[in-house]
Structures are given as structure tokens and as C-alpha cells.
């Protein structure tokens, strides 16, 4: 079992701006119309709105729990762990990309300028 320092390290890595997994598409009509549910780009995977991304992570997490109950550890590890690309480097799994994107997008949405954008959009309605 990991220590508290291991958990802090993982969270720090997920918040790292050096490694970006996704971002808010500020030019997308969805983001302009409803900044509380912006269009989010997950690098290497695609684009979806914020609410859909959260629901997808919830669904994937439930699926992983079901695989754990069945003892399918190899599949569970493959989904949650790093994967190797053709050049021998480590990449995050799609599941990790989704989670890191959520962390990074929520940090952006908590920033002052983004909150101002939300307020401005609400006033237009």
C-alpha cells in the first residue's frame, strides 16, 4: 500500500502543467455559449463537453471496480497503468488521460479569469 507521500506525488504529477493531458477549447461554440460545461480536448483521444467527460470517468471507474471484483488484474493494470509507445517511452493510459484532464480543467475553471467568463456568460442570458 502506498504512503501519503506517494499519493501527494501522484496528485502533484496530475496537476503538473509540464505534462498536459487536455485543455478547454476556448474557441469552441459550446464553451462560449456555456462556460460552465465547456468543450474539453483530451490530447490524443478527442473532444467532449465537461459533463460528458465526468460521466465517462465515473463509468470507467465503475467498470474497473467490476473487473477488480472478478479478479481480472491484468486488464485492470493495463487500463490504469502507464503504457509503452513504439519508441520505448511511457505514456499514460487513456483512463489516466481522462482523469488528468479533469484535474487540469477543473483547476482552470477555478481560476479568476475563467470565473469572470462564467459570470459574463450568465449575465448575457
Short mmCIF file of C-alpha atoms in Angstrom, two decimals:
data_model
loop_
_atom_site.label_atom_id
_atom_site.label_comp_id
_atom_site.label_asym_id
_atom_site.label_seq_id
_atom_site.Cartn_x
_atom_site.Cartn_y
_atom_site.Cartn_z
CA UNK A 1 0.00 0.00 0.00
CA UNK A 2 1.30 3.48 -0.87
CA UNK A 3 2.23 6.11 1.62
CA UNK A 4 0.80 9.58 1.94
CA UNK A 5 3.91 10.92 0.16
CA UNK A 6 3.22 8.59 -2.79
CA UNK A 7 -0.32 9.95 -3.03
CA UNK A 8 0.94 13.55 -2.86
CA UNK A 9 3.44 12.78 -5.62
CA UNK A 10 0.73 11.33 -7.88
CA UNK A 11 -1.56 14.34 -7.32
CA UNK A 12 1.32 16.75 -7.94
CA UNK A 13 2.11 14.92 -11.19
CA UNK A 14 -1.54 15.08 -12.27
CA UNK A 15 -1.66 18.85 -11.68
CA UNK A 16 1.65 19.44 -13.45
CA UNK A 17 1.45 21.99 -16.21
CA UNK A 18 4.55 20.42 -17.79
CA UNK A 19 2.51 17.44 -18.91
CA UNK A 20 -0.85 18.49 -20.29
CA UNK A 21 -3.42 15.79 -20.99
CA UNK A 22 -6.22 18.08 -22.03
CA UNK A 23 -7.50 21.61 -22.09
CA UNK A 24 -10.59 23.75 -22.52
CA UNK A 25 -11.20 24.72 -26.15
CA UNK A 26 -11.86 28.43 -25.59
CA UNK A 27 -12.87 29.00 -29.24
CA UNK A 28 -15.49 26.24 -29.37
CA UNK A 29 -19.11 27.48 -29.62
CA UNK A 30 -20.04 25.14 -26.73
CA UNK A 31 -17.54 26.88 -24.43
CA UNK A 32 -18.63 30.35 -25.50
CA UNK A 33 -22.32 29.54 -25.01
CA UNK A 34 -21.95 27.64 -21.73
CA UNK A 35 -18.58 28.10 -19.99
CA UNK A 36 -19.82 26.02 -17.03
CA UNK A 37 -19.88 22.99 -19.37
CA UNK A 38 -17.02 23.78 -21.76
CA UNK A 39 -15.72 21.75 -24.67
CA UNK A 40 -12.68 19.83 -23.46
CA UNK A 41 -9.95 18.44 -25.70
CA UNK A 42 -8.25 15.28 -24.45
CA UNK A 43 -4.96 15.13 -26.29
CA UNK A 44 -4.72 12.06 -28.49
CA UNK A 45 -8.29 11.00 -27.76
CA UNK A 46 -10.80 13.62 -28.84
CA UNK A 47 -13.17 16.35 -27.71
CA UNK A 48 -16.23 16.21 -25.46
CA UNK A 49 -18.02 18.50 -23.09
CA UNK A 50 -17.05 18.70 -19.43
CA UNK A 51 -20.17 16.98 -18.06
CA UNK A 52 -19.79 14.11 -20.53
CA UNK A 53 -16.13 13.72 -19.53
CA UNK A 54 -17.05 13.46 -15.84
CA UNK A 55 -19.74 10.85 -16.57
CA UNK A 56 -17.31 8.88 -18.74
CA UNK A 57 -14.71 8.78 -15.94
CA UNK A 58 -17.40 7.66 -13.49
CA UNK A 59 -18.48 4.88 -15.86
CA UNK A 60 -14.90 3.75 -16.49
CA UNK A 61 -14.21 3.71 -12.76
CA UNK A 62 -17.26 1.54 -12.12
CA UNK A 63 -16.11 -0.80 -14.89
CA UNK A 64 -12.66 -1.07 -13.31
CA UNK A 65 -14.27 -1.89 -9.98
CA UNK A 66 -16.22 -4.70 -11.65
CA UNK A 67 -13.04 -6.08 -13.23
CA UNK A 68 -11.36 -5.98 -9.80
CA UNK A 69 -14.25 -7.92 -8.26
CA UNK A 70 -13.79 -10.59 -10.96
CA UNK A 71 -10.04 -10.74 -10.32
CA UNK A 72 -9.10 -9.58 -13.81
CA UNK A 73 -5.92 -7.85 -12.59
CA UNK A 74 -4.07 -7.76 -15.92
CA UNK A 75 -6.86 -5.83 -17.64
CA UNK A 76 -7.21 -3.56 -14.61
CA UNK A 77 -3.48 -2.80 -14.62
CA UNK A 78 -3.48 -2.18 -18.35
CA UNK A 79 -6.30 0.34 -18.05
CA UNK A 80 -4.95 2.17 -15.02
CA UNK A 81 -1.19 1.92 -15.61
CA UNK A 82 1.26 3.54 -17.95
CA UNK A 83 1.65 2.06 -21.41
CA UNK A 84 4.74 1.93 -23.62
CA UNK A 85 4.78 3.60 -27.01
CA UNK A 86 6.69 2.33 -30.02
CA UNK A 87 9.79 4.35 -29.10
CA UNK A 88 10.02 2.69 -25.70
CA UNK A 89 8.76 5.67 -23.68
CA UNK A 90 5.99 5.58 -21.14
CA UNK A 91 2.65 7.18 -21.88
CA UNK A 92 -0.36 7.49 -19.65
CA UNK A 93 -3.28 5.20 -20.34
CA UNK A 94 -6.48 6.72 -21.75
CA UNK A 95 -8.05 6.35 -18.30
CA UNK A 96 -5.21 8.35 -16.76
CA UNK A 97 -5.55 10.96 -19.54
CA UNK A 98 -9.25 11.40 -18.76
CA UNK A 99 -8.58 11.83 -15.04
CA UNK A 100 -5.62 14.18 -15.50
CA UNK A 101 -7.67 16.23 -17.98
CA UNK A 102 -10.46 16.56 -15.41
CA UNK A 103 -7.98 17.71 -12.77
CA UNK A 104 -6.39 20.24 -15.13
CA UNK A 105 -9.72 21.53 -16.49
CA UNK A 106 -11.19 21.95 -13.00
CA UNK A 107 -8.08 23.88 -11.92
CA UNK A 108 -8.55 26.17 -14.94
CA UNK A 109 -12.26 26.60 -14.18
CA UNK A 110 -11.39 27.69 -10.61
CA UNK A 111 -9.10 30.47 -11.86
CA UNK A 112 -10.26 34.08 -11.56
CA UNK A 113 -10.32 34.87 -15.30
CA UNK A 114 -12.38 31.76 -16.07
CA UNK A 115 -14.85 32.52 -13.25
CA UNK A 116 -15.24 36.00 -14.75
CA UNK A 117 -16.03 34.38 -18.11
CA UNK A 118 -18.75 32.28 -16.46
CA UNK A 119 -20.24 35.34 -14.76
CA UNK A 120 -20.21 37.29 -18.03
CA UNK A 121 -21.95 34.43 -19.86
CA UNK A 122 -24.65 34.23 -17.15
CA UNK A 123 -25.35 37.95 -17.50
CA UNK A 124 -25.89 37.58 -21.25
CA UNK A 125 -28.67 35.02 -20.67
#
